[in-house]
Structures are given as structure tokens and as C-alpha cells.
XYZ file of C-alpha atoms in Angstrom:
611
model
C -30.135 29.001 20.219
C -31.174 30.692 16.988
C -30.552 34.174 15.626
C -32.571 36.964 14.011
C -31.264 39.888 12.037
C -32.663 43.442 11.774
C -31.886 47.049 10.873
C -33.747 49.482 13.255
C -33.380 52.395 10.885
C -35.049 50.530 8.051
C -37.856 49.378 10.335
C -38.422 53.065 11.243
C -38.525 53.939 7.552
C -41.157 51.281 7.079
C -43.329 52.725 9.883
C -43.107 56.259 8.434
C -43.928 54.968 4.944
C -47.023 53.183 6.275
C -48.252 56.401 7.896
C -47.689 58.465 4.753
C -49.495 55.908 2.629
C -52.449 55.805 5.044
C -52.729 59.599 4.922
C -52.511 59.588 1.125
C -55.199 56.938 0.814
C -57.454 59.002 3.106
C -57.432 61.835 0.565
C -58.806 59.677 -2.206
C -62.454 60.747 -2.911
C -64.864 60.240 -5.818
C -68.697 60.765 -6.089
C -69.078 58.856 -9.327
C -71.348 55.798 -8.700
C -69.204 53.758 -11.018
C -66.158 54.269 -8.709
C -67.831 52.922 -5.587
C -66.101 49.524 -5.853
C -62.669 51.041 -6.416
C -63.055 53.531 -3.553
C -64.089 50.683 -1.274
C -60.863 48.831 -2.014
C -58.805 51.955 -1.289
C -60.507 52.371 2.088
C -59.966 48.669 2.868
C -56.260 48.989 2.127
C -56.020 52.073 4.393
C -57.837 50.227 7.149
C -55.437 47.281 6.859
C -52.474 49.626 7.176
C -53.906 51.412 10.211
C -55.341 48.407 12.011
C -52.825 45.646 11.143
C -49.436 46.629 9.762
C -48.833 49.969 11.456
C -49.522 48.563 14.937
C -47.247 45.590 14.229
C -44.347 47.730 13.015
C -44.830 50.258 15.807
C -44.869 47.449 18.352
C -41.703 45.994 16.791
C -39.906 49.295 17.301
C -41.090 49.428 20.909
C -39.970 45.797 21.579
C -37.265 45.416 24.222
C -35.393 43.115 21.872
C -34.927 46.075 19.530
C -34.797 48.973 21.905
C -32.435 47.158 24.313
C -31.002 44.187 22.319
C -29.195 41.559 24.385
C -25.482 41.391 23.820
C -24.510 38.585 21.438
C -20.893 37.616 20.983
C -19.924 36.232 17.580
C -16.468 34.642 17.572
C -14.575 35.775 14.471
C -12.500 32.567 14.687
C -15.398 30.121 15.147
C -16.552 28.460 11.939
C -19.993 27.933 13.472
C -20.498 31.725 13.516
C -19.218 32.319 9.996
C -22.630 32.736 8.365
C -23.873 35.232 10.909
C -20.588 37.107 10.781
C -21.067 37.449 7.038
C -24.597 38.843 7.644
C -23.298 41.233 10.270
C -20.606 42.421 7.868
C -23.304 43.744 5.524
C -24.677 46.082 8.224
C -27.233 43.910 9.975
C -27.313 43.494 13.734
C -27.562 39.903 14.915
C -29.129 39.134 18.274
C -30.544 36.188 20.158
C -34.070 35.312 19.058
C -36.305 36.216 22.049
C -38.680 33.314 21.423
C -35.813 30.828 21.644
C -36.772 29.073 18.406
C -33.988 26.871 17.019
C -33.715 26.610 13.245
C -31.661 23.540 12.204
C -32.302 23.437 8.479
C -29.198 24.348 6.468
C -29.886 26.917 3.768
C -28.181 27.469 0.448
C -26.799 30.760 1.736
C -25.274 29.008 4.731
C -23.768 26.258 2.555
C -22.302 28.883 0.246
C -20.831 30.835 3.152
C -19.343 27.678 4.658
C -17.578 26.809 1.408
C -16.364 30.362 0.982
C -15.040 30.520 4.530
C -13.181 27.207 4.256
C -11.544 28.152 0.977
C -10.659 31.730 1.866
C -10.061 31.779 5.595
C -7.400 30.575 7.994
C -8.472 26.990 8.623
C -6.282 26.579 11.695
C -8.136 29.505 13.299
C -11.632 28.628 12.060
C -11.582 25.030 13.325
C -9.220 25.016 16.264
C -11.334 22.904 18.617
C -12.688 19.340 18.427
C -16.237 20.712 18.740
C -15.797 22.900 15.656
C -14.455 19.947 13.645
C -17.395 17.794 14.714
C -19.785 20.582 13.715
C -18.082 20.907 10.315
C -18.372 17.163 9.718
C -22.104 17.285 10.491
C -22.632 20.246 8.145
C -20.766 18.534 5.310
C -22.820 15.382 5.772
C -25.978 17.491 5.490
C -24.662 19.200 2.360
C -23.925 15.859 0.686
C -27.570 14.856 1.117
C -28.719 17.659 -1.200
C -27.460 18.433 -4.683
C -28.754 22.003 -4.217
C -26.602 22.468 -1.127
C -23.627 20.805 -2.857
C -23.904 23.301 -5.709
C -24.097 26.227 -3.283
C -21.139 24.907 -1.269
C -19.056 24.348 -4.418
C -19.810 27.877 -5.627
C -18.577 29.181 -2.306
C -15.418 27.079 -2.453
C -14.552 28.100 -5.988
C -10.931 26.932 -5.910
C -11.003 23.263 -4.861
C -7.234 22.935 -5.254
C -6.631 25.636 -2.689
C -9.066 24.018 -0.268
C -7.502 20.534 -0.500
C -3.999 21.952 -0.081
C -5.069 23.967 2.970
C -6.804 20.983 4.569
C -3.771 18.780 3.893
C -1.419 21.306 5.463
C -3.649 21.460 8.515
C -3.750 17.652 8.665
C 0.026 17.370 8.385
C 0.644 19.787 11.267
C -2.133 18.488 13.521
C -1.719 16.478 16.691
C -2.750 12.792 16.387
C -6.286 13.245 17.771
C -7.004 16.285 15.634
C -5.452 14.530 12.643
C -8.020 11.751 12.923
C -10.849 14.284 12.983
C -9.522 15.943 9.834
C -9.185 12.533 8.167
C -12.903 12.044 8.821
C -13.678 15.315 7.067
C -11.578 14.742 3.935
C -13.881 12.007 2.508
C -16.837 14.394 2.837
C -14.966 17.143 1.006
C -13.965 14.583 -1.635
C -17.614 13.561 -1.998
C -18.672 17.168 -2.484
C -15.891 17.670 -5.042
C -16.953 14.618 -7.041
C -20.645 15.574 -6.885
C -19.893 19.097 -8.064
C -17.404 18.150 -10.796
C -19.040 17.931 -14.255
C -16.574 15.286 -15.460
C -16.876 13.138 -12.357
C -17.363 9.357 -12.160
C -20.682 9.650 -13.969
C -18.641 9.403 -17.158
C -16.787 6.266 -18.331
C -15.309 5.008 -15.070
C -12.419 3.219 -16.750
C -10.937 6.427 -18.138
C -11.932 9.010 -15.555
C -9.095 10.724 -13.727
C -9.647 13.649 -11.357
C -7.730 16.452 -13.052
C -7.160 18.144 -9.724
C -4.490 15.591 -8.738
C -2.159 17.250 -11.244
C -2.685 20.635 -9.586
C -2.680 20.092 -5.840
C 0.213 18.947 -3.654
C 0.972 15.234 -4.220
C 0.270 14.510 -0.551
C -3.093 16.276 -0.884
C -3.813 14.177 -3.960
C -2.952 11.054 -1.967
C -5.419 11.980 0.767
C -8.046 12.799 -1.854
C -7.892 9.549 -3.838
C -8.069 7.514 -0.641
C -11.671 8.693 -0.507
C -12.587 8.256 -4.180
C -14.210 5.134 -5.607
C -11.841 3.513 -8.072
C -11.164 0.270 -9.884
C -7.828 -1.454 -9.342
C -6.643 -0.105 -12.690
C -7.703 3.442 -11.840
C -6.071 3.343 -8.427
C -2.818 2.078 -9.907
C -2.897 4.768 -12.596
C -3.567 7.543 -10.092
C -0.798 6.388 -7.742
C 1.669 6.141 -10.623
C 0.683 9.628 -11.823
C 0.947 11.209 -8.373
C 4.256 9.633 -7.401
C 5.862 10.331 -10.758
C 4.940 13.978 -10.248
C 6.311 13.810 -6.693
C 9.718 12.752 -8.033
C 9.933 15.869 -10.222
C 10.954 19.309 -8.977
C 7.983 21.663 -8.433
C 8.214 24.789 -10.544
C 7.257 27.317 -7.878
C 9.181 26.091 -4.819
C 12.222 24.124 -3.791
C 10.372 20.950 -2.794
C 6.968 19.437 -2.096
C 5.347 20.072 1.257
C 5.970 16.568 2.636
C 9.699 16.484 1.865
C 12.033 17.006 4.791
C 9.293 17.316 7.407
C 8.072 14.870 10.051
C 5.189 12.613 9.113
C 4.300 10.328 6.219
C 5.332 11.036 2.656
C 2.984 10.786 -0.294
C 4.162 7.217 -0.922
C 3.512 6.312 2.710
C -0.126 7.291 2.125
C -0.511 5.515 -1.214
C 1.353 2.235 -0.780
C -1.057 0.861 1.863
C -3.910 1.382 -0.627
C -2.061 -0.713 -3.202
C -1.103 -3.376 -0.670
C -4.722 -3.729 0.442
C -5.748 -4.410 -3.178
C -3.152 -6.755 -4.656
C -4.391 -6.402 -8.277
C -3.916 -2.649 -7.937
C -0.452 -3.244 -6.487
C 0.461 -5.470 -9.431
C -0.862 -2.929 -11.951
C 1.038 -0.129 -10.214
C 4.324 -2.048 -10.231
C 3.820 -2.888 -13.903
C 3.495 0.818 -14.678
C 6.365 1.705 -12.335
C 8.687 -0.656 -14.209
C 9.310 2.263 -16.606
C 10.341 4.529 -13.704
C 11.230 2.384 -10.655
C 12.331 5.413 -8.658
C 8.710 6.005 -7.658
C 8.829 2.711 -5.764
C 12.204 3.012 -4.037
C 13.000 6.731 -3.765
C 9.698 8.062 -2.440
C 9.712 6.693 1.114
C 12.058 5.850 3.967
C 9.981 2.824 4.956
C 11.746 -0.233 3.547
C 9.239 -2.597 5.152
C 6.418 -0.847 3.320
C 8.212 -1.122 -0.025
C 8.969 -4.775 0.669
C 5.302 -5.467 1.427
C 4.229 -3.739 -1.773
C 6.740 -5.661 -3.895
C 5.758 -9.021 -2.430
C 2.038 -8.263 -2.756
C 2.292 -7.035 -6.333
C 4.443 -9.943 -7.515
C 2.745 -12.738 -5.617
C 2.425 -15.848 -7.835
C -1.290 -15.968 -7.015
C -1.727 -12.468 -8.449
C 0.569 -12.272 -11.478
C 1.751 -14.681 -14.140
C 5.463 -15.469 -14.568
C 5.599 -13.133 -17.568
C 3.991 -10.300 -15.592
C 6.335 -10.909 -12.665
C 9.350 -10.761 -14.969
C 8.147 -7.509 -16.519
C 8.209 -6.037 -13.012
C 11.187 -7.699 -11.334
C 13.778 -7.457 -14.124
C 13.524 -3.630 -14.500
C 13.495 -3.241 -10.711
C 16.715 -5.232 -10.338
C 18.397 -3.376 -13.187
C 17.449 -0.041 -11.638
C 18.744 -1.035 -8.205
C 22.025 -2.325 -9.588
C 22.664 1.063 -11.174
C 21.326 3.189 -8.305
C 22.791 3.814 -4.890
C 21.962 0.871 -2.621
C 20.760 3.166 0.173
C 17.258 4.348 -0.730
C 15.473 7.304 0.869
C 12.919 10.007 0.168
C 15.245 12.923 0.751
C 15.079 12.946 4.554
C 18.481 12.851 6.214
C 18.947 9.954 8.591
C 16.252 7.776 7.080
C 16.083 5.154 4.401
C 16.708 1.485 3.784
C 19.082 -0.856 1.987
C 17.479 -1.926 -1.280
C 19.604 -5.084 -1.238
C 17.431 -6.348 1.606
C 14.344 -6.302 -0.595
C 15.528 -8.191 -3.654
C 16.084 -11.591 -2.051
C 12.490 -11.913 -0.830
C 11.317 -10.455 -4.154
C 12.896 -13.150 -6.337
C 12.474 -15.993 -3.830
C 9.131 -17.217 -5.297
C 10.590 -17.030 -8.808
C 13.899 -18.881 -8.457
C 13.807 -20.806 -11.781
C 13.575 -17.538 -13.732
C 17.012 -16.486 -12.516
C 18.542 -19.218 -14.673
C 16.696 -22.299 -15.879
C 13.772 -20.306 -17.256
C 15.568 -17.002 -17.788
C 14.310 -16.669 -21.358
C 10.732 -16.481 -20.079
C 11.725 -13.206 -18.428
C 13.321 -11.831 -21.582
C 16.865 -11.931 -20.245
C 19.690 -14.445 -20.506
C 20.985 -17.031 -18.073
C 24.049 -14.824 -17.586
C 21.834 -11.813 -16.794
C 19.903 -13.779 -14.210
C 22.999 -15.356 -12.706
C 24.780 -11.992 -12.428
C 21.707 -10.526 -10.750
C 21.599 -13.475 -8.369
C 25.221 -13.019 -7.342
C 24.603 -9.294 -6.816
C 21.680 -10.146 -4.554
C 23.830 -12.543 -2.536
C 26.089 -9.669 -1.510
C 23.470 -8.849 1.115
C 22.989 -11.061 4.164
C 19.244 -10.509 4.447
C 18.680 -11.385 0.806
C 20.897 -14.440 1.087
C 18.879 -15.647 4.082
C 15.658 -15.258 2.116
C 17.063 -17.146 -0.831
C 18.390 -20.003 1.297
C 14.976 -20.407 2.910
C 13.319 -20.317 -0.503
C 15.748 -22.902 -1.864
C 15.048 -25.251 1.027
C 11.310 -24.795 0.545
C 11.804 -25.845 -3.048
C 13.674 -28.924 -1.810
C 10.649 -29.830 0.287
C 8.366 -29.257 -2.702
C 10.615 -31.498 -4.758
C 9.433 -34.460 -2.692
C 5.966 -34.089 -4.196
C 7.000 -33.100 -7.740
C 6.035 -35.839 -10.261
C 9.257 -36.901 -11.953
C 7.638 -39.415 -14.291
C 4.265 -40.157 -15.810
C 2.249 -43.356 -15.504
C 3.776 -44.500 -18.765
C 7.237 -44.290 -17.223
C 8.309 -41.267 -19.251
C 10.427 -38.764 -17.352
C 9.172 -35.196 -16.920
C 12.183 -33.775 -18.753
C 11.189 -30.132 -18.412
C 10.558 -30.288 -14.654
C 13.724 -32.327 -14.112
C 15.887 -29.942 -16.116
C 14.412 -26.890 -14.425
C 14.914 -28.268 -10.930
C 18.431 -29.540 -11.581
C 19.552 -26.302 -13.247
C 18.060 -24.202 -10.505
C 19.698 -26.100 -7.658
C 23.053 -26.256 -9.426
C 23.014 -22.536 -10.173
C 22.064 -21.530 -6.665
C 24.457 -23.891 -4.960
C 27.322 -22.637 -7.125
C 26.344 -19.047 -6.365
C 26.216 -19.812 -2.651
C 29.605 -21.477 -2.857
C 31.223 -18.547 -4.651
C 29.622 -16.004 -2.344
C 30.867 -17.889 0.707
C 34.383 -17.853 -0.759
C 34.180 -14.135 -1.535
C 32.642 -13.089 1.765
C 33.956 -15.356 4.485
C 33.086 -12.897 7.244
C 29.332 -13.562 6.916
C 29.331 -15.970 9.845
C 25.650 -15.594 10.600
C 24.773 -16.634 7.044
C 27.252 -19.506 7.255
C 25.500 -20.835 10.356
C 22.091 -20.446 8.752
C 23.094 -22.358 5.628
C 24.845 -25.074 7.627
C 21.895 -25.667 9.915
C 19.557 -26.008 6.969
C 21.921 -28.329 5.092
C 22.282 -30.605 8.123
C 18.522 -30.623 8.621
C 17.853 -31.458 4.983
C 20.331 -34.335 4.819
C 19.504 -35.816 8.220
C 15.745 -35.755 7.629
C 15.757 -37.006 4.054
C 18.256 -39.860 4.368
C 15.863 -41.411 6.895
C 12.708 -40.430 5.000
C 9.619 -42.628 4.876
C 6.853 -42.697 2.317
C 5.098 -39.653 3.772
C 5.703 -36.662 1.544
C 6.323 -33.790 1.596
C 8.490 -33.690 4.697
C 8.409 -31.161 7.533
C 9.475 -27.687 6.492
C 13.176 -27.136 7.015
C 12.606 -23.623 8.344
C 10.427 -24.838 11.232
C 13.168 -27.236 12.300
C 15.934 -24.668 12.135
C 14.170 -21.884 14.060
C 14.843 -23.285 17.577
C 18.571 -23.344 16.898
C 19.126 -20.047 15.130
C 19.490 -17.973 18.298
C 22.442 -20.071 19.494
C 23.433 -21.597 16.181
C 27.185 -21.339 16.675
C 27.061 -23.013 20.103
C 24.750 -25.773 18.799
C 27.077 -26.524 15.894
C 30.137 -26.674 18.088
C 28.430 -28.987 20.596
C 26.610 -31.362 18.262
C 28.661 -31.374 15.081
C 32.037 -30.110 16.166
C 31.963 -27.238 13.656
C 32.525 -23.552 14.224
C 32.300 -20.554 11.862
C 35.355 -20.293 9.617
C 37.964 -17.621 9.847
C 39.431 -15.940 6.763
C 41.975 -18.695 6.139
C 39.403 -21.461 6.415
C 36.857 -19.812 4.136
C 37.701 -21.433 0.827
C 38.349 -24.847 2.324
C 34.994 -24.821 4.122
C 32.944 -23.423 1.240
C 33.657 -26.305 -1.116
C 32.493 -29.114 1.218
C 29.386 -27.150 2.089
C 28.619 -26.773 -1.599
C 28.961 -30.536 -1.943
C 26.742 -31.146 1.084
C 23.875 -29.184 -0.463
C 24.340 -30.940 -3.801
C 24.167 -34.288 -2.034
C 21.055 -33.237 -0.111
C 19.319 -32.255 -3.335
C 20.117 -35.588 -4.947
C 18.712 -37.457 -1.937
C 15.502 -35.439 -2.114
C 15.098 -36.109 -5.831
C 15.676 -39.866 -5.573
C 13.445 -40.175 -2.503
C 10.675 -38.320 -4.320
C 10.930 -40.680 -7.286
C 10.827 -43.765 -5.061
C 7.849 -42.422 -3.107
C 6.019 -41.749 -6.350
C 6.559 -45.289 -7.622
C 5.342 -46.690 -4.302
C 2.252 -44.452 -4.382
C 1.469 -45.710 -7.893
C 1.846 -49.349 -6.851
C 4.868 -49.876 -9.072
C 7.244 -50.514 -6.176
C 6.707 -52.225 -2.840
C 6.484 -49.888 0.219
C 9.483 -51.548 1.846
C 11.680 -49.731 -0.661
C 11.231 -46.430 1.162
C 12.465 -47.969 4.399
C 15.602 -49.239 2.689
C 16.782 -45.774 1.724
C 19.588 -45.661 4.311
C 22.813 -43.938 3.421
C 24.579 -45.239 6.491
C 26.309 -43.216 9.154
C 27.574 -40.159 7.348
C 29.353 -38.892 10.426
C 30.513 -35.317 10.202
C 29.406 -34.015 6.833
C 32.686 -32.211 6.401
C 34.778 -35.330 6.987
C 33.243 -38.633 5.881
C 36.581 -40.334 6.004
C 36.081 -41.598 2.462
C 36.638 -38.373 0.559
C 33.686 -36.002 0.453
C 29.914 -36.135 0.923
C 28.850 -35.904 -2.758
C 30.982 -38.866 -3.868
C 29.869 -41.046 -0.948
C 26.212 -40.141 -1.367
C 26.368 -40.696 -5.119
C 27.821 -44.176 -4.659
C 25.350 -45.177 -1.998
C 22.387 -43.868 -3.957
C 23.602 -45.789 -6.992
C 23.917 -48.982 -4.920
C 20.436 -48.381 -3.481
C 18.885 -48.056 -6.941
C 20.525 -51.307 -8.021
C 18.534 -53.101 -5.289
C 15.328 -51.783 -6.893
C 16.194 -52.764 -10.480
C 14.084 -55.936 -10.581
C 11.421 -54.793 -8.066
C 9.872 -52.198 -10.359
C 9.185 -51.977 -14.046
C 12.027 -51.070 -16.425
C 10.557 -47.612 -17.135
C 10.401 -46.836 -13.438
C 13.972 -47.966 -12.827
C 15.265 -46.005 -15.817
C 13.462 -42.911 -14.532
C 15.109 -43.229 -11.109
C 18.540 -43.565 -12.701
C 17.839 -40.510 -14.843
C 16.873 -38.517 -11.762
C 20.097 -39.483 -9.968
C 22.227 -38.748 -13.016
C 20.596 -35.347 -13.427
C 21.149 -34.223 -9.865
C 24.388 -36.044 -9.146
C 26.832 -37.469 -11.677
C 30.590 -38.030 -11.799
C 31.225 -34.645 -13.410
C 29.258 -32.783 -10.752
C 30.873 -34.861 -8.001
C 34.314 -34.031 -9.305
C 33.399 -30.334 -9.304
C 32.382 -30.536 -5.639
C 35.168 -32.824 -4.482
C 38.149 -31.289 -6.230
């Protein structure tokens, strides 16, 4: 269906004017021979009026379409009728075209009216059906194909900020199906905005920032930039700018539109963008280090924050220095802030403690052995570590990370081909394990009620010792975590049945914590020595039979070896084992193995564990 517009009164005026002009032209006379040509043209004009135009206009006035126009209903709430409603408002009558011709080409006037209607009208009334939203999407796609139509549409819109805020409000309140339709329209509006903005991406892309994001609602800005092309640096900058603004009080209202209402917050819209592009996530976290509240206090979704932190600090994405520049300020902020983080919605939020363990897990040496690389001291890192261990989830993550490092230790070169010991690697590993084991010991003493953590640590210690004391030359060994998983669900029952242990009560806490500390120290020493032996065998400096001779004997219950405590027994047996290798390898290799044992287990350390 197409439409035609007319004004019957004006058509009547036209007919009367044609008649008057024909009569006037009929009075023109001249007998001068030189005027013959001019008089002929006058008569031809009169003939054209009488024979062509007057009959056409008279017939138009007699047409049924004009004399008895069919009723045409224009819906004042249907966006598809907005252009014709605007024509009708000027005094024209709009009826169905009798010839049924359909005109599909969008005009500048229609594009202008569409923009004006969207920006000025009640959007919830104009597009309240799926069909109207589909029609709007098609019209916007057509507009984007023509710079002329974009200019006309933008002129009609005028205030882009108002339009984006209105569309965002409609999106926020929409049902899920309608919300998806609106999400499909927002990129088209964003495209029109960019095409119509003089300082758009045509300028230097590295410095361009859409100024509108500082004017519209932060949630509207989040929806907008999801549709804008951007480098990782730009995206990080925009997200930082938007969320920092979100954390400030708006000047003209009590809060932003997405605070205290159902649905996603601004951060919930932006964080997935940063997670999907890890360099952008890293750049965002680097900027957020100056104001960490935009990471933790802008959403109730702890899992989302955790994903962002792990993505933006992944060792494959950032260097140790970059990771430290992010993690250290985050930890300092969380230690000073309330542990329960939320975006201002009652009943929601998450415990920030839960996030820090997984965050530092890939960077364990920088909590102590390499603390200076992160521009803080060993004491700073150790205090932060002990604060993290107050939370069960974080402690679990750290224990798993520590055991993964023990597995990696089996393939860490402890000495070069010239027999020289890798002093730096050895010191780092030894310091790290000692620091963490001491922290675990102290935390177990201070928080004896964490039975679930106690079981987790015990299972992993047993697995480490039992697998490594019978290790062969194949390295690295099976991941500890994969071995523990089958037992975690019924860990307490498994311990009681197979080992004879049960979780400690308050009185047993201190007595149990010390042996467990020694068990982990012993396990680490076994790993280190086994790795050194395996390396010498792989290099042909020691016969393969040496790996099969690494038997520590029947240790029995790790908590009661009958000869004192696990560290002292393991130290003695490892020392005796190395003595059997003294003349089977070169002096440099033997000295390196002794150095490894002394680093990870020595009389002083044994006394500390067995006191």
C-alpha cells in the first residue's frame, strides 16, 4: 500500500486560475505583422490550458478518490505512520492511492521525520510491537547505505544523547524477546551517530573518544561502545572512563538509572567486552589500578570480576612487571575496603577474598622470593599472602597452585651441562615453598575450624609424597589435582579409612598443623632431588637405575613415622640415597644434588618442622 496527499480546496483554486488565465489570453489581440509570432504563442498556451490542463484538473476534482475518499486510519502510536502523520498535521489529507502503486524508496524527508520522531516521541508507544521494531531496523539499515539519508536522519534526531538514553531505558525495561530486538537496533543507531559525527573515527583512531559517553547515562554509553569499532587501548580507555563516571554521584539525580533496579549494571555490560579481548582487559586493569573501585564496586557478579582479573593478568598476556602494577594496588585496596563487594543493590554482592587467591596463584614467587620485582617488600607480600589465606576459597586456589608448582619443579633444570647450579631458580623455588608452607602452617594454627581446607591440603600432601617417593624417570608426574578430585567429595571418610586420620578439633589444631607443615616440606625436598636425578639421567651423566633406587621405605602414617617426624626421616634417607650416587656421576653433578637437598631440606629447617 502507498499513500497520496492532496488539498481539494487548492485543487479547486488551480482549476479557477486556469479558467481565468484562458479567458485573459483570449483577449490578447494585435494586427501588427511583426507580432504574429508572439500572438501565435499566446494562442498555443491558451489551447494547452483548455485542451490539456483544465480537463485534467477538472477530472481530478470529479474523481471518486477526491469526491468520496476512502477512509484511511493512521495510527498515532505506530512509527510506520509517523511520516504521513506529520504530513497530515500540516493540513493535507492522506488517502490510499487508488492505483495501488507501492513506493519503497526512502526519501530525505522520511529519514528526517523518522529521526525527529525517535528523538522527540514516546519510544515505548511508537515501537510497541515486534513488527514495528523490525520495520525500524530495516529503515535504519537503508539510511546507513546513504550519507544523504544519514545527514537527514541526524538533523531530525538533533539530540543524540537524548535518543541513546531513551533507547537504553526502553531496552532496560523490555521483556527478553523485545530486548534482543532493541539490541539489534542499537548498532545501527551507533553507526548513524558515527557517520554523522564530524570528529568520528575518520580522525586519528588512537586518540578518538566519542564525547557523548560523558553526557549520556553510563549504561547507555556501555551499550553504545559495544557497537563502535575500537582498538584494545581505546576500548580499555572508554571502559575506564565510563565506569569511573559511574562511581561518582550524578549532579541532577540521586543515582544512575541502572542502580537499584533489576538487570545488568554498566559493568556487567562492559566486562564481557574486556574479557573477550584480553589485551583490552589488561590495559583496563592497568588503568584501574589508580581507582580499583571501578573493578570491585560496580557489579554484584563476583564470577565476572574473577574472570576479568584472571584474563587481564594472565602470564601469556602481561609481563611480571605489568602484573605487579595491577595486582599490588588491587590487594592494597581490598585490604582497606570492606570485604563484601557490591554495586549498591541490597542482597547482592560477593566476597572479594574469594578472588585474590586465584589472582595471585600464577604469580606465587612475587609474594616473597621476587617481591622486589613488584615494587614491594618480602614483608608486604607475606602479609598480603596471610591475609589471603583467611579465606577458604583463596586458600584452596593457592594450595592447588603450589602443588602445580611442585609438579613443574620436576622439569625445572637445576644445573647446567657444566655442572653449575641454577642458583636463581633454586633460591626462588626454595624461598617460595618455605614461605607458603610456613603461611599454611600458621593459618592452620590460627583457624583450626577450616576442616574442609585441612582435608584438601592433607589429600594433596599424601598424593605428592606417595607419588614422588616411587617416581620413575618420566617427568613431570601426573597432576596432583587430577588425583585428588575423586576423593574430595568424601575426603574425611577416605582419610579415616585409609590413613586413620580425621579432621582436628580445636585442641588438636596446633599439634596437627606442625606435622603437616613438615610433611609438605618433605614432599618438596623429594620433588627437588628427584628432578635433579632425572635431569642427570636424561643428560647421560647418571645411569637410569638411579631413578629406580629412590625409595624412602615404608613411611607409614605421615603423622607418626615412629622415628620422630617426617622431615627428619626424609632428610636422612635422601642424604643416604645421594651417598649411593656419589661415585656414579661426575663430581659437579653430585655437588649439585647435595646443594638441592640442602636448599630444600637442612638440619635448621628440619628442626623448625620437628620442634
